[in-house]
Short mmCIF file of C-alpha atoms in Angstrom, two decimals:
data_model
loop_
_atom_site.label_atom_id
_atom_site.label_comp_id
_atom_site.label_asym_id
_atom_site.label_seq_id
_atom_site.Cartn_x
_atom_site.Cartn_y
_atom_site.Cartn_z
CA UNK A 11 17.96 1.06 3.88
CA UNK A 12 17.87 -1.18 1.05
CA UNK A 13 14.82 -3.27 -0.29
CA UNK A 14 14.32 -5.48 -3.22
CA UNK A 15 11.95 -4.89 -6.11
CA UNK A 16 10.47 -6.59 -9.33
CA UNK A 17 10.00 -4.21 -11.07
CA UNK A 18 8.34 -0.53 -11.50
CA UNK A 19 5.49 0.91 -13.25
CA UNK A 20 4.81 4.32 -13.78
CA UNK A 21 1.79 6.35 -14.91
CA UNK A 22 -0.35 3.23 -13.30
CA UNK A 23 -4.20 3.98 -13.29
CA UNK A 24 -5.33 0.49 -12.09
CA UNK A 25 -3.65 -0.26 -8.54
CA UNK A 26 -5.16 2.31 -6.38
CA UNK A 27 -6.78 5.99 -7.25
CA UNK A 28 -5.68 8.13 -9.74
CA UNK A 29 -2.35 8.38 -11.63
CA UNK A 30 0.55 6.46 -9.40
CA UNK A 31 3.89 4.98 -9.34
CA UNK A 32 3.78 1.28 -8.50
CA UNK A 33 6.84 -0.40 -7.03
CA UNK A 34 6.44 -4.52 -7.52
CA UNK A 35 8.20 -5.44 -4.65
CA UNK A 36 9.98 -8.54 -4.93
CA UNK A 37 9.88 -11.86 -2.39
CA UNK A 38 6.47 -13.63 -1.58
CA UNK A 39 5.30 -16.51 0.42
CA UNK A 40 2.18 -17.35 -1.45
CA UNK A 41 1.61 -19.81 -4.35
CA UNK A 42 -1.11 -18.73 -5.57
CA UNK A 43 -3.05 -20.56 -8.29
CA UNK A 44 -3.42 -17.58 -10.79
CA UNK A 45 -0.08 -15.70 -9.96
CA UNK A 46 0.81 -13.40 -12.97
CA UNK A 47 4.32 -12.28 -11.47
CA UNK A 48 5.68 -15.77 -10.56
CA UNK A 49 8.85 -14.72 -11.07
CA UNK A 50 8.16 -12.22 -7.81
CA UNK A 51 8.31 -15.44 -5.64
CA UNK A 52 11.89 -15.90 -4.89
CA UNK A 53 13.36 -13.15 -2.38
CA UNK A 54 16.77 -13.62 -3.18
CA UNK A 55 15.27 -12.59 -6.79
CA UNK A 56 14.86 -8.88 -8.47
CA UNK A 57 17.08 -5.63 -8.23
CA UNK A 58 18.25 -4.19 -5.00
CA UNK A 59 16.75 -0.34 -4.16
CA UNK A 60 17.48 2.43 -1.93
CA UNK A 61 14.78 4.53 -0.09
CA UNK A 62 15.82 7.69 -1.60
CA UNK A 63 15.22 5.83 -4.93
CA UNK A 64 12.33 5.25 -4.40
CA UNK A 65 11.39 8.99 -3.48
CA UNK A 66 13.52 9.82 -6.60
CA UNK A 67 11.05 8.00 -8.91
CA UNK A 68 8.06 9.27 -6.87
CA UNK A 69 9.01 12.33 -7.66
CA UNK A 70 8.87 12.22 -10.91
CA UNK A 71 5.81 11.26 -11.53
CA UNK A 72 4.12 13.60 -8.79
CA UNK A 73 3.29 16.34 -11.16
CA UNK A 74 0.78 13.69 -12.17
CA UNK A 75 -0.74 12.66 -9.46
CA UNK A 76 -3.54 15.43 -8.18
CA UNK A 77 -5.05 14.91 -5.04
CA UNK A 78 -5.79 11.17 -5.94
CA UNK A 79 -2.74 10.12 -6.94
CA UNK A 80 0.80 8.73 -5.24
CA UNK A 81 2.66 5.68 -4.89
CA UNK A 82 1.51 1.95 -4.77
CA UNK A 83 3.44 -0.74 -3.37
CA UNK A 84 2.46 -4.44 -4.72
CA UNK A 85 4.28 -7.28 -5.34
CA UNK A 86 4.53 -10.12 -4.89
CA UNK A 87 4.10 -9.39 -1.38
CA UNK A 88 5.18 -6.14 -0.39
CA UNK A 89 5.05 -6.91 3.87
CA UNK A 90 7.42 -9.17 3.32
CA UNK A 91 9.41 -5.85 3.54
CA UNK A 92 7.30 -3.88 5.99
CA UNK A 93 10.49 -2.20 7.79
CA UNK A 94 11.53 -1.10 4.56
CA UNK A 95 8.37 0.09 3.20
CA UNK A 96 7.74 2.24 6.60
CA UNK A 97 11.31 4.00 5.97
CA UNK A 98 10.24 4.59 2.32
CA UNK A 99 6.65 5.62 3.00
CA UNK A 100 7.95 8.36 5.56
CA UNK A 101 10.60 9.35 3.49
CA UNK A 102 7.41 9.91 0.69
CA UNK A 103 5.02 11.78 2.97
CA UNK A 104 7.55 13.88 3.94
CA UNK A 105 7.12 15.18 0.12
CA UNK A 106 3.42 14.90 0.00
CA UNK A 107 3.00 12.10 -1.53
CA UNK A 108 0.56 9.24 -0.45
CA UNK A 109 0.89 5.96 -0.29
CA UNK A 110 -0.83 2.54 -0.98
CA UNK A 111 -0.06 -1.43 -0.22
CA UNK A 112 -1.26 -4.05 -2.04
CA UNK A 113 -1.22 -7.15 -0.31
CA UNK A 114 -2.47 -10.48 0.22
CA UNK A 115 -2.29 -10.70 3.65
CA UNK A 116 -0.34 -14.12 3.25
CA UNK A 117 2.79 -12.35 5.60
CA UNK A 118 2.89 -10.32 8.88
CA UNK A 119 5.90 -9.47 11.19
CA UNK A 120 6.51 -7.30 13.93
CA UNK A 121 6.91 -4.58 11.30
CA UNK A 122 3.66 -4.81 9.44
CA UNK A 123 1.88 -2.61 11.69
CA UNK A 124 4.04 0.39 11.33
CA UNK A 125 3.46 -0.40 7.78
CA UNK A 126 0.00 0.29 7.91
CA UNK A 127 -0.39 2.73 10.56
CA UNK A 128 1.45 4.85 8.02
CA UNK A 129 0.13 3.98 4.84
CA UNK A 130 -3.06 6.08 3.41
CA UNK A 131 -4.92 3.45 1.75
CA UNK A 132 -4.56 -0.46 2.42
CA UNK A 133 -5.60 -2.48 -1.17
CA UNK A 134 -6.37 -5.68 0.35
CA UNK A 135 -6.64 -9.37 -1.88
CA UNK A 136 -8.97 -11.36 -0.90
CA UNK A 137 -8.36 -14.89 -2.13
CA UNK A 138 -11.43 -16.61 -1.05
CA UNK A 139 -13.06 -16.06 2.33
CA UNK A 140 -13.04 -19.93 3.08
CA UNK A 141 -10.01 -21.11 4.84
CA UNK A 142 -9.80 -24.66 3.13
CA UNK A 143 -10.25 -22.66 -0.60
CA UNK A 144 -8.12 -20.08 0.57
CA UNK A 145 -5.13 -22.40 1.64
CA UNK A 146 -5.57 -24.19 -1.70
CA UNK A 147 -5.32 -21.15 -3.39
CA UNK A 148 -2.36 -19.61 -1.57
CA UNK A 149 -0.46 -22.33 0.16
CA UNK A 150 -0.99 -20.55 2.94
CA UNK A 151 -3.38 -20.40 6.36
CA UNK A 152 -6.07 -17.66 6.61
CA UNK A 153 -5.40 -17.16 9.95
CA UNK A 154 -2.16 -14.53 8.82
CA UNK A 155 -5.05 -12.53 7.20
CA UNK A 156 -7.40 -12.31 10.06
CA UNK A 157 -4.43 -10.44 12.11
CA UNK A 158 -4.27 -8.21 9.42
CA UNK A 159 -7.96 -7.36 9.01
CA UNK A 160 -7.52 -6.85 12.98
CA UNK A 161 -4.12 -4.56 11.75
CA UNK A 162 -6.27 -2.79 9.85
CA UNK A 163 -9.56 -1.84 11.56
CA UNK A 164 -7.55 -1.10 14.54
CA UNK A 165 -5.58 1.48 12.88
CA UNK A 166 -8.68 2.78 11.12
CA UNK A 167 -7.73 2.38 7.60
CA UNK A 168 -9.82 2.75 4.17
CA UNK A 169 -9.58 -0.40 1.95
CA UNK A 170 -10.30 -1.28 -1.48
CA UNK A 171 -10.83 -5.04 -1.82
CA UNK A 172 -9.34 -7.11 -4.90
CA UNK A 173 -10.94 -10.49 -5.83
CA UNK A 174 -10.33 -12.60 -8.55
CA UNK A 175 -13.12 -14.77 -9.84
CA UNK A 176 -12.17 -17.62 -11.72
CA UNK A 177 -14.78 -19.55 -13.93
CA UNK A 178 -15.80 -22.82 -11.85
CA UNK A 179 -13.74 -22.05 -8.67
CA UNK A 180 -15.53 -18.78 -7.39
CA UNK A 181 -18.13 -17.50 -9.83
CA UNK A 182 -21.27 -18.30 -8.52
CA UNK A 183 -24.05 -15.63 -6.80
CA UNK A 184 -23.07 -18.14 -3.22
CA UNK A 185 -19.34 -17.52 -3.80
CA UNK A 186 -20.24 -13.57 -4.00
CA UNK A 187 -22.56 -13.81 -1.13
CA UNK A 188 -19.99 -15.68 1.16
CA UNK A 189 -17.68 -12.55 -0.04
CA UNK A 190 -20.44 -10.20 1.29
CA UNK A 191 -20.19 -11.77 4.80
CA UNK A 192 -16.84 -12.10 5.18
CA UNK A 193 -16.44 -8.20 4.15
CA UNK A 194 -18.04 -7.48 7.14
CA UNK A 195 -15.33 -8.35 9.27
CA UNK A 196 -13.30 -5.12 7.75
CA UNK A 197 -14.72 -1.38 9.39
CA UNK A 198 -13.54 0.72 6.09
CA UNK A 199 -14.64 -1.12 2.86
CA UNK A 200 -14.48 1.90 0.05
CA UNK A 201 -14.45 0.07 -2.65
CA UNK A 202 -14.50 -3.54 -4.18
CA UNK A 203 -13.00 -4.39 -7.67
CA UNK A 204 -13.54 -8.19 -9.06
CA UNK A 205 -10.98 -8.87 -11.64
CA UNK A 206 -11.95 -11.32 -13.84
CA UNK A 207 -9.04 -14.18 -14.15
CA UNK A 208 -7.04 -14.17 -17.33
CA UNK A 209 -4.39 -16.84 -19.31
CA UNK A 210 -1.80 -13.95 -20.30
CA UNK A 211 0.65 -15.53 -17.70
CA UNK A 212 1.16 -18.72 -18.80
CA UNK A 213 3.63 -18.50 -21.36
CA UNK A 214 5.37 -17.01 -18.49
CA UNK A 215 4.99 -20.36 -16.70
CA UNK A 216 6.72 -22.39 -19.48
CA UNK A 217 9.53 -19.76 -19.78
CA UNK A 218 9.84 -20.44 -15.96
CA UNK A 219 9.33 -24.09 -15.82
CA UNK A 220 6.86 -23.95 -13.28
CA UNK A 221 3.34 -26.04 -13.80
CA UNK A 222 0.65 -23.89 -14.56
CA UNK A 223 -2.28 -25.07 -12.18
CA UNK A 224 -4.98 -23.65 -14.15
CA UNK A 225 -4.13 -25.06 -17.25
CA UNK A 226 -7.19 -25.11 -19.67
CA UNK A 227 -9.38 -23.06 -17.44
CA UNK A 228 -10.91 -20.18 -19.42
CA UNK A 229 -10.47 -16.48 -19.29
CA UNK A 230 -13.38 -14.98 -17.02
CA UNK A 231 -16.66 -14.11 -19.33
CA UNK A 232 -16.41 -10.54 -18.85
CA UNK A 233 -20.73 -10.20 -18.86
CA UNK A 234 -20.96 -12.50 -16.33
CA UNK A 235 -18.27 -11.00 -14.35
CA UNK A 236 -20.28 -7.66 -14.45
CA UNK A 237 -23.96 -10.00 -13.72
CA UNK A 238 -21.73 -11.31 -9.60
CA UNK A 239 -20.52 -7.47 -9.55
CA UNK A 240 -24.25 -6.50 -9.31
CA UNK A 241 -24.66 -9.15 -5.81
CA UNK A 242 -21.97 -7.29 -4.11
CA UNK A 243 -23.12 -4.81 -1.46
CA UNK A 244 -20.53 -2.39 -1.35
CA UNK A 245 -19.53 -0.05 -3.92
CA UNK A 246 -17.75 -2.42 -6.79
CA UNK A 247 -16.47 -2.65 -9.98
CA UNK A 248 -16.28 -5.30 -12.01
CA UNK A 249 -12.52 -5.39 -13.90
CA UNK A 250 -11.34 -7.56 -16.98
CA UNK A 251 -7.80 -7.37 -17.16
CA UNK A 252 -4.62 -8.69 -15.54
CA UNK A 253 -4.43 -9.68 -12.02
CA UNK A 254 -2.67 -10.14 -9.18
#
């Protein structure tokens, strides 16, 4: 089966635990106001891959991985290819290596849930938990991430959650408390990471041609990232440096 990809990183340390291989999948539905790949947006976009290339580059790097590590898939949105990530995440435990997706939950098909059920660890974006913000954010409806929340709890997965906070949009002690609450509609929360929002992408913009939202909206101040990471109620981490 063939799937499309971005691009790969290996020896990642940042998009799930310990050392792992991170496939960038390519295609996504979402607009989102702080994208740093928006040149992951167009499906017809990227390099074509095989499964068994992507078990060939797992591979290589699994002398590296421990018990923590394995294989990521991000994106842009990686259940835009669900069927194809199921083949290659099969294809990957059957070597004993584990697997992660990173997603938005901007997409589901009648693939996604294979997707999860065999995934080990689900690292799930939350944009912002209020469905007008959210939509302005994305483009897209929150309701698509609700049926994957359900996705998730009913298959009983662990998730790390990803949140960007952006000065003036979402970085006030309400905006983390309206996080808290809407956490609590996931069973398995291990872990929550805010990434503080950056400007290395827009030079990437202007190469593009595509209008850069955010213009002239500062970098996230990294001590008042860590002074919201304190509100949060789960186990957190407060993280300045690219994002999603």
């Amino acid at each position: 089966m063939i799937g499309k990809i971005h691009s790969i990183e290996t020896f990642g340390a940042v998009d799930g635990p310990g050392i792992r291989t991170v496939f960038f999948m390519q295609g996504c539905p979402a607009r989102c106001l702080y994208c740093h790949n928006p040149d992951s947006w167009p499906y017809d976009g990227g390099e074509k891959i095989e499964v068994e290339e992507i078990v060939h580059w797992a591979l290589r790097g699994k002398p590296y991985y421990g018990g923590k590590g394995g294989v990521t898939f991000s994106g842009g949105e990686p259940l835009l290819q669900a069927k194809f990530l199921t083949e290659a995440m099969h294809a990957l435990h059957k070597e004993g290596i584990k697997s992660a997706i990173d997603t938005s939950g901007t997409y589901i098909d009648d693939y996604t849930e294979d997707a999860i059920r065999i995934c080990d660890l689900v690292l799930l974006d939350i944009k912002n938990p209020d469905p007008e913000r959210f939509e302005i954010i994305t483009g897209r409806k929150q309701e698509t991430l609700y049926d994957l929340i359900d996705i998730i709890n009913r298959q009983k997965k662990h998730v790390w959650i990803r949140h960007v906070v952006v000065p003036d949009i979402n970085d006030t002690p309400e905006d983390m408390e309206a996080l808290n609450e809407f956490l609590k509609k996931i069973r398995y929360v291990d872990k929550v990471e805010l990434l503080g929002y950056h400007t290395m992408a827009v030079e990437k913009y202007g190469k593009l041609g595509i209008t850069y939202r955010l213009k002239g909206v500062p970098a996230m101040d990294g001590a008042k990232l860590l002074e919201l990471q304190k509100l949060i109620h789960k186990p957190s981490e407060a993280v300045s440096r690219a994002v999603l």
